CSV table of C-alpha atoms (C1' of nucleotides) and ligand atoms in Angstrom, one decimal:
chain,number,residue,atom,x,y,z
W,1,UNK,CA,13.0,2.8,-5.6
W,2,UNK,CA,11.8,5.8,-3.8
W,3,UNK,CA,8.7,7.6,-5.0
W,4,UNK,CA,9.2,10.4,-7.5
W,5,UNK,CA,7.3,13.7,-7.4
W,6,UNK,CA,4.9,14.7,-10.1
W,7,UNK,CA,7.5,17.2,-11.4
W,8,UNK,CA,10.4,14.7,-11.4
W,9,UNK,CA,8.3,12.3,-13.4
W,10,UNK,CA,7.6,15.0,-16.0
W,11,UNK,CA,11.2,15.8,-16.3
W,12,UNK,CA,12.1,12.2,-17.0
W,13,UNK,CA,9.3,11.8,-19.6
W,14,UNK,CA,10.4,15.0,-21.3
W,15,UNK,CA,14.1,13.9,-21.3
W,16,UNK,CA,13.2,10.5,-22.8
W,17,UNK,CA,11.3,12.1,-25.6
W,18,UNK,CA,13.9,14.6,-26.5
W,19,UNK,CA,16.9,12.2,-26.2
W,20,UNK,CA,15.2,9.7,-28.4
W,21,UNK,CA,13.7,12.1,-31.0
W,22,UNK,CA,16.9,14.0,-31.4
W,23,UNK,CA,18.4,10.7,-32.5
W,24,UNK,CA,21.6,11.4,-30.6
W,25,UNK,CA,20.5,9.9,-27.3
W,26,UNK,CA,21.3,13.2,-25.5
W,27,UNK,CA,19.9,16.7,-24.6
W,28,UNK,CA,21.0,20.0,-23.3
W,29,UNK,CA,19.8,22.2,-20.6
W,30,UNK,CA,18.3,24.8,-22.8
W,31,UNK,CA,16.7,22.4,-25.1
W,32,UNK,CA,14.9,20.7,-22.1
W,33,UNK,CA,13.9,24.0,-20.7
W,34,UNK,CA,12.4,25.0,-23.9
W,35,UNK,CA,10.6,21.8,-24.3
W,36,UNK,CA,9.1,21.9,-20.8
W,37,UNK,CA,8.3,25.7,-21.0
W,38,UNK,CA,10.6,26.5,-18.0
W,39,UNK,CA,13.7,28.5,-17.6
W,40,UNK,CA,17.2,27.0,-17.9
W,41,UNK,CA,18.0,27.8,-14.4
W,42,UNK,CA,15.0,25.9,-13.1
W,43,UNK,CA,16.0,22.9,-15.2
W,44,UNK,CA,19.7,23.1,-14.1
W,45,UNK,CA,18.6,22.6,-10.5
W,46,UNK,CA,16.6,19.6,-11.3
W,47,UNK,CA,19.3,17.9,-13.4
W,48,UNK,CA,21.6,18.1,-10.4
W,49,UNK,CA,18.8,16.3,-8.4
W,50,UNK,CA,18.1,13.7,-11.0
W,51,UNK,CA,21.8,12.9,-11.3
W,52,UNK,CA,22.1,12.6,-7.6
W,53,UNK,CA,19.3,10.0,-7.7
W,54,UNK,CA,20.8,8.1,-10.4
W,55,UNK,CA,18.4,8.7,-13.2
W,56,UNK,CA,20.5,10.6,-15.5
W,57,UNK,CA,24.3,11.0,-16.4
W,58,UNK,CA,25.4,14.6,-16.7
W,59,UNK,CA,28.3,17.0,-15.8
W,60,UNK,CA,28.7,20.6,-15.6
W,61,UNK,CA,28.5,22.2,-19.0
W,62,UNK,CA,28.0,18.7,-20.5
W,63,UNK,CA,25.2,16.9,-22.2
W,64,UNK,CA,22.5,14.9,-20.5
W,65,UNK,CA,22.0,11.3,-21.1
W,66,UNK,CA,19.6,8.9,-19.5
W,67,UNK,CA,20.6,6.0,-17.3
W,68,UNK,CA,18.6,2.7,-17.2
W,69,UNK,CA,16.5,3.7,-14.1
W,70,UNK,CA,15.6,6.9,-15.7
W,71,UNK,CA,14.5,5.2,-18.9
W,72,UNK,CA,12.5,2.6,-17.1
W,73,UNK,CA,10.6,5.2,-15.2
W,74,UNK,CA,9.9,7.3,-18.1
W,75,UNK,CA,8.7,4.4,-20.1
W,76,UNK,CA,6.3,3.5,-17.1
W,77,UNK,CA,4.8,7.0,-17.4
W,78,UNK,CA,4.4,6.9,-21.1
W,79,UNK,CA,2.7,3.5,-20.7
W,80,UNK,CA,0.2,4.9,-18.2
W,81,UNK,CA,-0.4,7.9,-20.3
W,82,UNK,CA,-1.3,6.0,-23.3
W,83,UNK,CA,-3.4,3.5,-21.5
W,84,UNK,CA,-5.4,6.3,-20.2
W,85,UNK,CA,-5.7,7.9,-23.4
W,86,UNK,CA,-7.0,4.6,-24.9
W,87,UNK,CA,-9.4,4.4,-22.1
W,88,UNK,CA,-10.9,7.8,-22.6
W,89,UNK,CA,-11.1,7.3,-26.2
W,90,UNK,CA,-12.5,3.8,-26.3
W,91,UNK,CA,-14.6,3.7,-23.1
W,92,UNK,CA,-15.7,7.2,-22.4
W,93,UNK,CA,-16.1,8.6,-26.0
W,94,UNK,CA,-13.6,11.2,-25.7
W,95,UNK,CA,-12.3,12.5,-29.2
W,96,UNK,CA,-8.6,12.0,-30.1
W,97,UNK,CA,-7.9,15.7,-29.6
W,98,UNK,CA,-9.3,15.7,-26.0
W,99,UNK,CA,-7.4,12.8,-24.5
W,100,UNK,CA,-4.0,14.1,-24.1
W,101,UNK,CA,-4.6,16.9,-21.6
W,102,UNK,CA,-6.6,14.7,-19.2
W,103,UNK,CA,-3.9,11.8,-19.6
W,104,UNK,CA,-1.2,14.4,-18.6
W,105,UNK,CA,-2.9,14.3,-15.2
W,106,UNK,CA,-4.0,10.7,-15.0
W,107,UNK,CA,-0.4,9.4,-15.8
W,108,UNK,CA,0.8,10.3,-12.4
W,109,UNK,CA,-1.7,8.4,-10.4
W,110,UNK,CA,0.4,5.7,-8.3
W,111,UNK,CA,-1.0,2.3,-8.4
W,112,UNK,CA,0.6,-0.7,-10.0
W,113,UNK,CA,-2.5,-2.6,-9.7
W,114,UNK,CA,-4.4,0.2,-11.3
W,115,UNK,CA,-2.3,0.1,-14.4
W,116,UNK,CA,-2.4,-3.6,-14.9
W,117,UNK,CA,-6.1,-3.9,-14.4
W,118,UNK,CA,-6.8,-1.0,-16.8
W,119,UNK,CA,-4.5,-2.8,-19.4
W,120,UNK,CA,-6.5,-5.8,-19.0
W,121,UNK,CA,-9.8,-4.0,-19.1
W,122,UNK,CA,-8.7,-2.5,-22.4
W,123,UNK,CA,-7.6,-5.9,-23.7
W,124,UNK,CA,-3.9,-5.1,-23.8
W,125,UNK,CA,-3.9,-2.3,-26.5
W,126,UNK,CA,-0.9,-2.0,-28.5
W,127,UNK,CA,-1.5,1.4,-29.9
W,128,UNK,CA,-3.1,4.7,-28.4
W,129,UNK,CA,-5.7,6.8,-30.2
W,130,UNK,CA,-2.9,8.8,-31.9
W,131,UNK,CA,-1.2,5.6,-33.2
W,132,UNK,CA,1.6,5.6,-30.8
W,133,UNK,CA,2.8,2.2,-29.4
W,134,UNK,CA,1.9,1.4,-25.8
W,135,UNK,CA,4.8,-0.2,-23.9
W,136,UNK,CA,4.0,-3.5,-22.1
W,137,UNK,CA,4.5,-4.2,-18.5
W,138,UNK,CA,8.2,-4.9,-19.3
W,139,UNK,CA,8.7,-1.6,-20.9
W,140,UNK,CA,8.9,-3.2,-24.5
W,141,UNK,CA,7.2,-1.6,-27.4
W,142,UNK,CA,7.3,-1.5,-31.1
W,143,UNK,CA,9.9,0.8,-32.7
W,144,UNK,CA,8.3,4.2,-33.8
W,145,UNK,CA,7.6,4.7,-37.4
W,146,UNK,CA,10.0,7.0,-39.2
W,147,UNK,CA,8.4,7.9,-42.5
W,148,UNK,CA,6.2,10.9,-42.7
W,149,UNK,CA,3.8,12.0,-45.3
W,150,UNK,CA,6.3,14.7,-46.4
W,151,UNK,CA,8.4,11.8,-47.9
W,152,UNK,CA,5.8,10.2,-50.1
W,153,UNK,CA,6.3,10.8,-53.7
W,154,UNK,CA,3.7,12.3,-56.2
W,155,UNK,CA,1.3,9.8,-57.4
W,156,UNK,CA,2.0,7.4,-54.6
W,157,UNK,CA,-0.2,6.2,-51.8
W,158,UNK,CA,0.5,5.7,-48.0
W,159,UNK,CA,-1.5,4.7,-45.0
W,160,UNK,CA,-1.6,7.0,-42.1
W,161,UNK,CA,-0.5,5.1,-39.0
W,162,UNK,CA,0.1,7.9,-36.4
W,163,UNK,CA,0.5,11.5,-35.7
W,164,UNK,CA,3.6,13.2,-34.4
W,165,UNK,CA,2.1,16.3,-33.0
W,166,UNK,CA,-0.5,15.4,-30.4
W,167,UNK,CA,-2.0,19.0,-29.8
W,168,UNK,CA,-5.6,19.6,-30.0
W,169,UNK,CA,-5.1,22.1,-32.7
W,170,UNK,CA,-3.2,20.0,-35.0
W,171,UNK,CA,-5.6,17.0,-34.4
W,172,UNK,CA,-8.8,19.0,-35.2
W,173,UNK,CA,-7.0,20.2,-38.4
W,174,UNK,CA,-6.5,16.6,-39.3
W,175,UNK,CA,-9.9,15.7,-38.8
W,176,UNK,CA,-11.1,18.8,-40.8
W,177,UNK,CA,-9.3,17.4,-43.7
W,178,UNK,CA,-11.3,14.3,-43.4
W,179,UNK,CA,-8.3,12.3,-42.2
W,180,UNK,CA,-8.0,9.6,-39.5
W,181,UNK,CA,-5.8,6.7,-38.5
W,182,UNK,CA,-5.5,3.9,-41.1
W,183,UNK,CA,-6.9,6.1,-43.9
W,184,UNK,CA,-5.0,5.9,-47.3
W,185,UNK,CA,-3.6,9.0,-48.6
W,186,UNK,CA,-2.8,9.6,-52.1
W,187,UNK,CA,-0.3,12.4,-53.0
W,188,UNK,CA,-1.6,14.3,-56.0
W,189,UNK,CA,0.9,16.9,-56.5
W,190,UNK,CA,3.8,18.7,-54.5
W,191,UNK,CA,5.2,22.2,-55.1
W,192,UNK,CA,9.0,22.4,-55.7
W,193,UNK,CA,9.3,25.8,-54.0
W,194,UNK,CA,7.6,25.2,-50.5
W,195,UNK,CA,6.5,21.5,-50.6
W,196,UNK,CA,2.8,22.4,-50.4
W,197,UNK,CA,0.9,19.2,-51.3
W,198,UNK,CA,-2.3,18.4,-52.6
W,199,UNK,CA,-3.5,15.0,-51.2
W,200,UNK,CA,-6.7,13.0,-51.7
W,201,UNK,CA,-8.4,11.1,-48.9
W,202,UNK,CA,-11.6,9.1,-49.4
W,203,UNK,CA,-12.1,10.9,-52.6
W,204,UNK,CA,-11.6,14.3,-50.9
W,205,UNK,CA,-8.8,16.7,-52.0
W,206,UNK,CA,-7.0,19.0,-49.8
W,207,UNK,CA,-3.9,21.4,-49.7
W,208,UNK,CA,-1.6,20.7,-46.8
W,209,UNK,CA,1.7,22.4,-45.8
W,210,UNK,CA,5.0,20.8,-45.3
W,211,UNK,CA,4.7,21.3,-41.6
W,212,UNK,CA,1.4,19.5,-41.8
W,213,UNK,CA,2.9,16.6,-43.7
W,214,UNK,CA,5.8,16.2,-41.4
W,215,UNK,CA,3.4,15.5,-38.5
W,216,UNK,CA,1.8,12.6,-40.2
W,217,UNK,CA,3.4,9.2,-39.9
W,218,UNK,CA,2.7,6.8,-42.8
W,219,UNK,CA,3.8,3.4,-44.0
E,1,UNK,CA,-13.9,30.1,-9.7
E,2,UNK,CA,-10.3,29.8,-9.6
E,3,UNK,CA,-8.5,26.3,-9.5
E,4,UNK,CA,-7.9,25.0,-6.0
E,5,UNK,CA,-4.7,23.2,-5.2
E,6,UNK,CA,-4.7,19.4,-4.4
E,7,UNK,CA,-4.2,20.5,-0.7
E,8,UNK,CA,-6.9,23.0,-0.5
E,9,UNK,CA,-9.4,20.5,-2.0
E,10,UNK,CA,-8.4,17.9,0.8
E,11,UNK,CA,-9.0,20.6,3.5
E,12,UNK,CA,-12.6,21.3,2.1
E,13,UNK,CA,-13.4,17.7,1.9
E,14,UNK,CA,-12.2,17.1,5.5
E,15,UNK,CA,-14.1,20.1,6.7
E,16,UNK,CA,-17.2,19.1,5.1
E,17,UNK,CA,-16.9,15.6,6.7
E,18,UNK,CA,-16.3,16.8,10.2
E,19,UNK,CA,-18.7,19.6,10.2
E,20,UNK,CA,-21.5,17.1,9.0
E,21,UNK,CA,-20.5,14.3,11.2
E,22,UNK,CA,-20.3,16.3,14.3
E,23,UNK,CA,-24.0,17.3,13.7
E,24,UNK,CA,-23.2,20.8,14.8
E,25,UNK,CA,-22.2,22.2,11.3
E,26,UNK,CA,-18.9,23.5,12.7
E,27,UNK,CA,-15.4,22.4,13.5
E,28,UNK,CA,-12.4,23.5,15.5
E,29,UNK,CA,-8.7,23.9,14.3
E,30,UNK,CA,-7.3,21.1,16.5
E,31,UNK,CA,-10.2,18.8,15.5
E,32,UNK,CA,-9.4,19.4,11.8
E,33,UNK,CA,-5.7,19.0,12.3
E,34,UNK,CA,-6.2,15.6,14.1
E,35,UNK,CA,-8.4,14.4,11.3
E,36,UNK,CA,-5.9,15.3,8.6
E,37,UNK,CA,-2.8,14.3,10.5
E,38,UNK,CA,-1.4,17.8,10.4
E,39,UNK,CA,-0.3,20.1,13.2
E,40,UNK,CA,-2.8,22.9,14.3
E,41,UNK,CA,-0.3,25.6,13.2
E,42,UNK,CA,-0.3,24.3,9.7
E,43,UNK,CA,-4.3,24.1,9.6
E,44,UNK,CA,-4.3,27.7,11.1
E,45,UNK,CA,-2.5,29.0,8.2
E,46,UNK,CA,-4.8,27.3,5.6
E,47,UNK,CA,-7.8,28.4,7.3
E,48,UNK,CA,-7.0,32.1,6.8
E,49,UNK,CA,-6.4,31.2,3.2
E,50,UNK,CA,-9.7,29.3,2.8
E,51,UNK,CA,-11.5,32.2,4.5
E,52,UNK,CA,-9.9,34.7,2.2
E,53,UNK,CA,-11.1,32.9,-0.6
E,54,UNK,CA,-14.6,32.8,0.6
E,55,UNK,CA,-14.9,29.1,1.2
E,56,UNK,CA,-15.3,29.2,4.9
E,57,UNK,CA,-16.5,31.5,7.7
E,58,UNK,CA,-14.2,31.8,10.6
E,59,UNK,CA,-12.5,34.2,13.0
E,60,UNK,CA,-9.7,34.1,15.4
E,61,UNK,CA,-10.4,31.8,18.2
E,62,UNK,CA,-13.7,31.0,16.8
E,63,UNK,CA,-15.2,27.9,15.1
E,64,UNK,CA,-15.2,27.1,11.4
E,65,UNK,CA,-18.3,26.8,9.3
E,66,UNK,CA,-18.4,26.2,5.7
E,67,UNK,CA,-19.9,28.8,3.1
E,68,UNK,CA,-21.8,27.6,0.2
E,69,UNK,CA,-19.0,27.7,-2.3
E,70,UNK,CA,-16.8,25.5,0.0
E,71,UNK,CA,-19.6,23.0,0.4
E,72,UNK,CA,-20.1,22.8,-3.4
E,73,UNK,CA,-16.5,22.3,-3.9
E,74,UNK,CA,-16.3,19.6,-1.4
E,75,UNK,CA,-19.3,17.7,-2.7
E,76,UNK,CA,-17.8,17.8,-6.1
E,77,UNK,CA,-14.7,16.0,-4.8
E,78,UNK,CA,-16.8,13.5,-2.9
E,79,UNK,CA,-18.9,12.8,-6.1
E,80,UNK,CA,-15.4,12.2,-8.0
E,81,UNK,CA,-14.1,10.0,-5.2
E,82,UNK,CA,-17.1,7.7,-5.0
E,83,UNK,CA,-17.5,7.5,-8.7
E,84,UNK,CA,-14.0,6.4,-9.1
E,85,UNK,CA,-14.3,3.9,-6.3
E,86,UNK,CA,-17.3,2.5,-8.2
E,87,UNK,CA,-15.3,2.3,-11.4
E,88,UNK,CA,-12.5,0.5,-9.7
E,89,UNK,CA,-14.9,-1.9,-8.0
E,90,UNK,CA,-17.3,-2.6,-10.8
E,91,UNK,CA,-15.0,-2.4,-13.8
E,92,UNK,CA,-11.5,-3.2,-12.7
E,93,UNK,CA,-12.3,-5.9,-10.2
E,94,UNK,CA,-10.8,-4.1,-7.2
E,95,UNK,CA,-12.1,-5.2,-3.8
E,96,UNK,CA,-13.9,-2.9,-1.6
E,97,UNK,CA,-10.9,-2.4,0.8
E,98,UNK,CA,-8.6,-1.5,-2.2
E,99,UNK,CA,-10.6,1.4,-3.9
E,100,UNK,CA,-10.3,4.2,-1.3
E,101,UNK,CA,-6.6,4.7,-1.5
E,102,UNK,CA,-6.5,4.9,-5.1
E,103,UNK,CA,-9.6,7.3,-5.2
E,104,UNK,CA,-7.9,9.6,-2.9
E,105,UNK,CA,-5.6,10.3,-6.0
E,106,UNK,CA,-8.1,10.2,-8.7
E,107,UNK,CA,-10.6,12.5,-6.9
E,108,UNK,CA,-8.2,15.5,-7.8
E,109,UNK,CA,-8.3,14.9,-11.6
E,110,UNK,CA,-9.5,18.2,-13.2
E,111,UNK,CA,-11.9,17.5,-16.1
E,112,UNK,CA,-15.7,18.1,-15.8
E,113,UNK,CA,-16.1,16.1,-19.0
E,114,UNK,CA,-14.3,13.1,-17.4
E,115,UNK,CA,-16.6,13.1,-14.4
E,116,UNK,CA,-19.8,13.2,-16.4
E,117,UNK,CA,-18.7,10.7,-18.9
E,118,UNK,CA,-17.6,8.3,-16.1
E,119,UNK,CA,-20.9,8.8,-14.4
E,120,UNK,CA,-22.6,7.8,-17.7
E,121,UNK,CA,-20.3,4.9,-18.2
E,122,UNK,CA,-21.2,3.4,-14.9
E,123,UNK,CA,-24.8,4.0,-15.5
E,124,UNK,CA,-25.3,6.8,-13.0
E,125,UNK,CA,-24.8,4.9,-9.8
E,126,UNK,CA,-26.3,6.1,-6.7
E,127,UNK,CA,-24.1,4.3,-4.1
E,128,UNK,CA,-20.4,3.5,-3.9
E,129,UNK,CA,-19.0,0.2,-3.0
E,130,UNK,CA,-19.2,1.0,0.7
E,131,UNK,CA,-22.9,1.9,0.4
E,132,UNK,CA,-22.1,5.7,0.6
E,133,UNK,CA,-24.4,8.0,-1.6
E,134,UNK,CA,-22.9,9.5,-4.7
E,135,UNK,CA,-23.9,13.2,-5.1
E,136,UNK,CA,-25.4,13.9,-8.6
E,137,UNK,CA,-24.2,16.6,-11.0
E,138,UNK,CA,-26.0,19.2,-8.9
E,139,UNK,CA,-24.6,18.1,-5.6
E,140,UNK,CA,-27.8,16.5,-4.5
E,141,UNK,CA,-27.7,13.1,-2.6
E,142,UNK,CA,-29.7,10.9,-0.3
E,143,UNK,CA,-29.3,11.8,3.4
E,144,UNK,CA,-27.1,9.4,5.1
E,145,UNK,CA,-28.1,6.5,7.2
E,146,UNK,CA,-28.0,7.3,10.9
E,147,UNK,CA,-28.7,3.8,12.5
E,148,UNK,CA,-25.8,1.6,13.3
E,149,UNK,CA,-25.7,-2.1,14.2
E,150,UNK,CA,-24.9,-1.1,17.7
E,151,UNK,CA,-28.6,0.1,18.1
E,152,UNK,CA,-30.2,-3.0,17.0
E,153,UNK,CA,-31.9,-4.9,19.7
E,154,UNK,CA,-31.4,-8.5,20.8
E,155,UNK,CA,-33.3,-10.9,18.6
E,156,UNK,CA,-33.9,-8.2,15.9
E,157,UNK,CA,-32.8,-8.4,12.4
E,158,UNK,CA,-31.3,-5.5,10.3
E,159,UNK,CA,-30.0,-5.1,6.8
E,160,UNK,CA,-26.4,-3.7,6.3
E,161,UNK,CA,-26.5,-0.8,4.0
E,162,UNK,CA,-23.1,0.9,4.3
E,163,UNK,CA,-19.9,1.1,6.4
E,164,UNK,CA,-18.8,4.1,8.4
E,165,UNK,CA,-15.1,3.3,8.5
E,166,UNK,CA,-13.7,2.9,5.0
E,167,UNK,CA,-10.2,1.7,6.1
E,168,UNK,CA,-8.8,-1.4,4.5
E,169,UNK,CA,-8.2,-2.9,8.0
E,170,UNK,CA,-11.8,-2.6,9.0
E,171,UNK,CA,-13.3,-3.8,5.6
E,172,UNK,CA,-11.2,-6.8,5.6
E,173,UNK,CA,-12.4,-7.6,9.0
E,174,UNK,CA,-15.9,-7.2,8.0
E,175,UNK,CA,-15.3,-9.6,5.0
E,176,UNK,CA,-13.8,-12.0,7.6
E,177,UNK,CA,-17.0,-12.2,9.4
E,178,UNK,CA,-18.7,-13.1,6.1
E,179,UNK,CA,-20.4,-9.8,6.0
E,180,UNK,CA,-21.1,-7.6,3.0
E,181,UNK,CA,-23.6,-4.8,1.7
E,182,UNK,CA,-27.2,-5.9,1.9
E,183,UNK,CA,-26.6,-8.9,4.1
E,184,UNK,CA,-29.2,-9.5,6.8
E,185,UNK,CA,-27.7,-9.5,10.2
E,186,UNK,CA,-29.4,-11.0,13.3
E,187,UNK,CA,-28.4,-9.9,16.8
E,188,UNK,CA,-28.3,-12.9,18.9
E,189,UNK,CA,-27.0,-11.5,22.0
E,190,UNK,CA,-25.4,-8.4,23.6
E,191,UNK,CA,-23.2,-8.0,26.9
E,192,UNK,CA,-24.5,-5.4,29.2
E,193,UNK,CA,-20.9,-4.6,30.3
E,194,UNK,CA,-19.2,-3.8,27.0
E,195,UNK,CA,-21.8,-4.4,24.4
E,196,UNK,CA,-20.0,-7.3,22.9
E,197,UNK,CA,-22.4,-8.8,20.4
E,198,UNK,CA,-22.9,-12.2,18.9
E,199,UNK,CA,-24.4,-11.8,15.5
E,200,UNK,CA,-25.5,-14.1,12.7
E,201,UNK,CA,-25.0,-13.6,9.0
E,202,UNK,CA,-25.9,-16.3,6.5
E,203,UNK,CA,-26.1,-18.9,9.3
E,204,UNK,CA,-22.6,-18.0,10.6
E,205,UNK,CA,-22.2,-16.5,14.1
E,206,UNK,CA,-19.5,-14.1,15.2
E,207,UNK,CA,-18.5,-12.0,18.2
E,208,UNK,CA,-18.1,-8.4,17.3
E,209,UNK,CA,-17.2,-5.4,19.6
E,210,UNK,CA,-19.0,-2.2,20.0
E,211,UNK,CA,-16.5,-0.3,18.0
E,212,UNK,CA,-17.2,-2.7,15.2
E,213,UNK,CA,-21.0,-2.5,15.5
E,214,UNK,CA,-20.7,1.3,15.4
E,215,UNK,CA,-19.2,1.2,12.1
E,216,UNK,CA,-21.9,-0.8,10.3
E,217,UNK,CA,-24.8,1.1,9.1
E,218,UNK,CA,-28.1,-0.7,8.9
E,219,UNK,CA,-31.8,-0.3,8.2
X,1,DA,C1',42.9,34.9,-32.7
X,2,DA,C1',39.4,38.0,-31.4
X,3,DA,C1',34.8,38.9,-31.1
X,4,DT,C1',30.2,37.5,-30.9
X,5,DT,C1',26.5,34.5,-29.8
X,6,DT,C1',24.8,30.5,-27.7
X,7,DT,C1',24.5,27.6,-23.9
X,8,DG,C1',24.8,26.7,-19.2
X,9,DT,C1',25.5,28.1,-14.1
X,10,DT,C1',25.0,30.6,-9.7
X,11,DA,C1',22.9,33.7,-6.4
X,12,DG,C1',19.1,35.3,-4.4
X,13,DA,C1',14.2,35.7,-4.1
X,14,DT,C1',9.3,34.0,-4.0
X,15,DT,C1',5.2,30.9,-3.2
X,16,DC,C1',3.2,26.9,-1.1
X,17,DG,C1',2.6,23.7,2.4
X,18,DT,C1',4.7,22.0,6.3
X,19,DC,C1',7.0,22.0,10.9
X,20,DT,C1',8.7,23.3,16.0
X,21,DA,C1',8.5,26.3,19.9
X,22,DA,C1',6.6,30.0,22.2
X,23,DC,C1',2.8,32.4,23.2
X,24,DT,C1',-2.5,33.8,24.0
X,25,DT,C1',-7.2,33.0,24.7
X,26,DA,C1',-10.9,30.1,26.2
X,27,DT,C1',-12.8,26.6,28.8
X,28,DA,C1',-13.2,23.4,32.8
X,29,DT,C1',-12.1,22.3,37.6
X,30,DA,C1',-11.1,22.9,42.2
M,1,DT,C1',-12.8,33.0,41.6
M,2,DA,C1',-8.2,31.3,41.0
M,3,DT,C1',-5.7,28.0,38.7
M,4,DA,C1',-5.0,24.3,35.4
M,5,DT,C1',-5.8,22.4,31.0
M,6,DA,C1',-7.3,22.6,26.3
M,7,DA,C1',-7.6,25.1,22.1
M,8,DG,C1',-5.9,28.2,18.9
M,9,DT,C1',-2.3,31.7,17.1
M,10,DT,C1',2.2,33.6,15.9
M,11,DA,C1',7.1,33.7,14.6
M,12,DG,C1',10.6,31.7,12.5
M,13,DA,C1',12.4,27.8,9.8
M,14,DC,C1',12.6,24.6,5.9
M,15,DG,C1',12.3,21.9,1.3
M,16,DA,C1',10.5,21.9,-3.3
M,17,DA,C1',9.8,24.2,-7.4
M,18,DT,C1',9.8,28.1,-9.6
M,19,DC,C1',11.7,32.8,-11.2
M,20,DT,C1',15.2,36.9,-12.6
M,21,DA,C1',19.5,38.9,-13.2
M,22,DA,C1',24.2,38.4,-13.4
M,23,DC,C1',27.9,35.6,-14.6
M,24,DA,C1',31.1,31.9,-17.0
M,25,DA,C1',32.1,28.6,-20.4
M,26,DA,C1',31.9,26.8,-25.2
M,27,DA,C1',30.9,27.2,-29.8
M,28,DT,C1',30.7,29.9,-34.0
M,29,DT,C1',31.8,33.6,-36.9
M,30,DT,C1',34.6,37.2,-38.8
I,1,MN,MN1,-0.7,12.1,-25.3
I,2,MN,MN1,2.8,14.9,-17.0
I,3,MN,MN1,-13.5,6.2,0.0
I,4,MN,MN1,-7.8,13.6,-1.3
DNA sequence: AAATTTTGTTAGATTCGTCTAACTTATATA
DNA sequence: TATATAAGTTAGACGAATCTAACAAAATTT
């Protein structure tokens, strides 16, 4: 399979993300444009190209779905991204809010040997610093968690296993509340009106919004 | 200083290399084009751009010299290149003929923190897997070796400290002769006509050409 | 069913990095 | 010094990735 450009790789990655996350397995032009911070016209051109190359299925005015080669390529990039994040976090002492930005660049380095050696060097990690699963060399990975903190009932406890939002802003906020992966969270109370929650982590109580709670995955 | 493109970075790196290696501290359009495997017309356009940005000094039909900002940028890229080569070699078990190609990509990753953490992780190495000096965070590095195997007299011994040609083809050839960094080489004989040498390394004798000998740095 | 809004497409332009072909200037050679 | 060759420049083109402005189709609301 021919070499994809940096840009094409990013489109496939974004497409996989939104087709999966929407649950419907499909996406629209505007939706993709918004997600990638591009104009619909720009995306439209690229869609014709990706269709031409056999990565996606799509026809004029229709919805976009990913074809197998597109999915595989996207998963490969996600694998690289998460391995690099793990490397930065575990070996170079980056904090979890610093890794994403650099991994966005590193994920595009082309070298099959590098990816496999890196995986081995890291002892074949299964999760990245944000709790997201790392696909293996065959593209297989654990299904993502579905339950978020916002769904935990009053008085109940849950363990934080991942974050949905990977932005530095959010991650710093999470740290500020004294929260990290694998911490146990107890829901003390929840407002009926706006779902504002009081949670307790390691004995420390904090107020968190619905938006916050929806971005914390728990089990 | 504004962000340079991948391409601009490569021009500066190539320019530093040829201005230094020529000894004259200057380069010509065609020379640079040949070195980068581009057409002179292409290079000409870029030269106007790099001049405009203050990285080089050059006027129509004249020679190119590098200005301080250009040198600093080029040295920074060389630092990254050599640190990555060292990482691949020392930590990921790449062979010395495999590292260059991947480092050509990695050298363009933008993150000051990454470079410094990588240097620390590698324990601030001073030389890369080919024996080339790694500039420190201030751009300072040991002056390069000048003497090559071709200058060693018959019956004399010398220690190999670096290679000039970093191509996989050459490096594999060097390994084939049983030669590696820090090995002691004894010159057994040399033909007057074509400088073909017989050398001895770890008790093993081999015939090597002038071209080969000129690409091995020794002290 | 008509009107409005949302979604998606097309045409035309721009920037970057590259090329070929034609031209100009500088250098080397007879 | 005249001519030939080497080195360097310019004009015009192109593909990739982006944009804006105008248009078309589909979906939603009245
Ligand atoms: Mn990430
Ligand atoms: Mn990316
Ligand atoms: Mn190299
Ligand atoms: Mn490069």
